[in-house]
PDB file of C-alpha atoms in Angstrom:
ATOM      1  CA  MET A   1     -33.385 -16.933  48.227  1.00  0.00           C
ATOM      2  CA  TYR A   2     -32.931 -13.516  50.072  1.00  0.00           C
ATOM      3  CA  ALA A   3     -29.043 -13.333  49.078  1.00  0.00           C
ATOM      4  CA  ARG A   4     -29.855 -14.312  45.566  1.00  0.00           C
ATOM      5  CA  ARG A   5     -32.480 -11.510  44.806  1.00  0.00           C
ATOM      6  CA  ARG A   6     -30.388  -9.414  47.221  1.00  0.00           C
ATOM      7  CA  HIS A   7     -28.092 -10.139  44.779  1.00  0.00           C
ATOM      8  CA  THR A   8     -30.117  -9.499  41.633  1.00  0.00           C
ATOM      9  CA  TYR A   9     -31.349  -6.271  42.756  1.00  0.00           C
ATOM     10  CA  PHE A  10     -27.772  -4.765  42.984  1.00  0.00           C
ATOM     11  CA  ALA A  11     -26.897  -5.742  39.966  1.00  0.00           C
ATOM     12  CA  MET A  12     -29.856  -4.654  38.173  1.00  0.00           C
ATOM     13  CA  MET A  13     -29.052  -1.053  40.190  1.00  0.00           C
ATOM     14  CA  GLY A  14     -25.757  -1.337  39.158  1.00  0.00           C
ATOM     15  CA  LEU A  15     -26.292  -1.742  35.536  1.00  0.00           C
ATOM     16  CA  CYS A  16     -28.994   1.093  35.783  1.00  0.00           C
ATOM     17  CA  ILE A  17     -26.219   3.635  37.277  1.00  0.00           C
ATOM     18  CA  GLY A  18     -24.136   1.988  34.360  1.00  0.00           C
ATOM     19  CA  LEU A  19     -26.169   2.778  31.271  1.00  0.00           C
ATOM     20  CA  PHE A  20     -26.985   6.635  33.053  1.00  0.00           C
ATOM     21  CA  VAL A  21     -23.183   7.349  33.056  1.00  0.00           C
ATOM     22  CA  LEU A  22     -22.397   5.316  29.958  1.00  0.00           C
ATOM     23  CA  ALA A  23     -25.391   7.321  27.879  1.00  0.00           C
ATOM     24  CA  TRP A  24     -23.980  10.976  29.712  1.00  0.00           C
ATOM     25  CA  GLY A  25     -20.356  10.238  29.410  1.00  0.00           C
ATOM     26  CA  VAL A  26     -19.594   8.652  25.928  1.00  0.00           C
ATOM     27  CA  VAL A  27     -22.710   7.813  23.890  1.00  0.00           C
ATOM     28  CA  ARG A  28     -24.053  11.279  23.574  1.00  0.00           C
ATOM     29  CA  LEU A  29     -21.053  11.998  22.231  1.00  0.00           C
ATOM     30  CA  TRP A  30     -21.883  10.287  18.681  1.00  0.00           C
ATOM     31  CA  SER A  31     -25.710  10.060  19.445  1.00  0.00           C
ATOM     32  CA  VAL A  32     -28.089  12.276  21.507  1.00  0.00           C
ATOM     33  CA  PRO A  33     -31.195  10.010  21.115  1.00  0.00           C
ATOM     34  CA  VAL A  34     -29.290   7.032  21.315  1.00  0.00           C
ATOM     35  CA  ALA A  35     -28.017   8.126  25.075  1.00  0.00           C
ATOM     36  CA  VAL A  36     -31.625   9.144  25.736  1.00  0.00           C
ATOM     37  CA  GLY A  37     -33.030   5.812  24.724  1.00  0.00           C
ATOM     38  CA  MET A  38     -30.521   4.402  26.644  1.00  0.00           C
ATOM     39  CA  CYS A  39     -31.714   6.508  29.858  1.00  0.00           C
ATOM     40  CA  VAL A  40     -35.350   5.610  28.882  1.00  0.00           C
ATOM     41  CA  VAL A  41     -34.394   1.993  29.685  1.00  0.00           C
ATOM     42  CA  ALA A  42     -32.601   2.904  32.500  1.00  0.00           C
ATOM     43  CA  MET A  43     -35.189   4.844  34.040  1.00  0.00           C
ATOM     44  CA  VAL A  44     -37.202   1.234  34.248  1.00  0.00           C
ATOM     45  CA  ILE A  45     -35.073  -0.015  35.817  1.00  0.00           C
ATOM     46  CA  PRO A  46     -35.248   0.797  39.441  1.00  0.00           C
ATOM     47  CA  PRO A  47     -39.224  -0.005  39.789  1.00  0.00           C
ATOM     48  CA  VAL A  48     -38.486  -3.573  38.166  1.00  0.00           C
ATOM     49  CA  ALA A  49     -35.439  -4.127  40.784  1.00  0.00           C
ATOM     50  CA  ALA A  50     -37.941  -2.978  43.324  1.00  0.00           C
ATOM     51  CA  MET A  51     -40.478  -5.741  42.654  1.00  0.00           C
ATOM     52  CA  VAL A  52     -37.638  -8.157  42.212  1.00  0.00           C
ATOM     53  CA  ALA A  53     -36.306  -7.522  45.891  1.00  0.00           C
ATOM     54  CA  ASN A  54     -39.397  -7.591  47.275  1.00  0.00           C
ATOM     55  CA  ARG A  55     -40.946 -10.293  45.814  1.00  0.00           C
ATOM     56  CA  ARG A  56     -41.452 -13.459  48.020  1.00  0.00           C
ATOM     57  CA  GLY A  57     -40.904 -17.030  47.307  1.00  0.00           C
ATOM     58  CA  PRO A  58     -42.810 -20.267  47.828  1.00  0.00           C
ATOM     59  CA  GLU A  59     -40.380 -20.867  50.828  1.00  0.00           C
ATOM     60  CA  ASP A  60     -41.296 -17.321  52.764  1.00  0.00           C
ATOM     61  CA  ARG A  61     -44.415 -18.853  54.778  1.00  0.00           C
ATOM     62  CA  TRP A  62     -45.413 -14.861  55.981  1.00  0.00           C
ATOM     63  CA  TRP A  63     -49.065 -15.703  55.670  1.00  0.00           C
ATOM     64  CA  ASP A  64     -48.015 -18.192  58.857  1.00  0.00           C
ATOM     65  CA  ASP A  65     -46.627 -15.598  60.885  1.00  0.00           C
ATOM     66  CA  PRO A  66     -49.146 -14.645  63.737  1.00  0.00           C
ATOM     67  CA  SER A  67     -49.748 -11.268  63.809  1.00  0.00           C
ATOM     68  CA  GLY A  68     -49.282 -10.309  67.914  1.00  0.00           C
ATOM     69  CA  ASP A  69     -53.472 -10.083  68.282  1.00  0.00           C
ATOM     70  CA  PRO A  70     -54.285 -13.623  69.843  1.00  0.00           C
ATOM     71  CA  GLN A  71     -57.928 -12.962  69.235  1.00  0.00           C
ATOM     72  CA  SER A  72     -57.012 -12.241  65.469  1.00  0.00           C
ATOM     73  CA  ASP A  73     -54.629 -15.182  65.738  1.00  0.00           C
ATOM     74  CA  GLU A  74     -57.205 -17.352  67.132  1.00  0.00           C
ATOM     75  CA  TRP A  75     -59.649 -16.396  64.716  1.00  0.00           C
ATOM     76  CA  TRP A  76     -57.307 -17.225  61.302  1.00  0.00           C
ATOM     77  CA  ASP A  77     -56.570 -20.297  62.442  1.00  0.00           C
ATOM     78  CA  GLU A  78     -59.941 -21.360  63.245  1.00  0.00           C
ATOM     79  CA  LEU A  79     -60.646 -20.059  59.609  1.00  0.00           C
ATOM     80  CA  ASP A  80     -57.550 -22.246  58.439  1.00  0.00           C
ATOM     81  CA  GLY A  81     -58.886 -25.195  60.508  1.00  0.00           C
ATOM     82  CA  LYS A  82     -55.593 -25.502  62.456  1.00  0.00           C
ATOM     83  CA  LYS A  83     -58.171 -25.167  65.608  1.00  0.00           C
ATOM     84  CA  ARG A  84     -61.688 -26.903  65.844  1.00  0.00           C
ATOM     85  CA  ARG A  85     -64.444 -24.885  67.978  1.00  0.00           C
ATOM     86  CA  PRO A  86     -65.704 -27.250  70.717  1.00  0.00           C
ATOM     87  CA  HIS A  87     -69.162 -27.831  70.170  1.00  0.00           C
TER      88      HIS A  87
END
């Protein structure tokens, strides 16, 4: 899944750069408002691409990773029901 997100990110960023280059290299010769509109669309793509690239999938078990603090990990394990406190 990581590779798919990375490929999608680079495709979206390539589309963004392509829109900018096409808008100001070609389209502005015929219509400046259309070129500006293309740039506005291109301006929205990078934040969306970052959200797509950093999205967590259902197989990404980031919440199960230990934090490195034994006391905190023990506390979270107890809350999750992984370890029971002795009575």
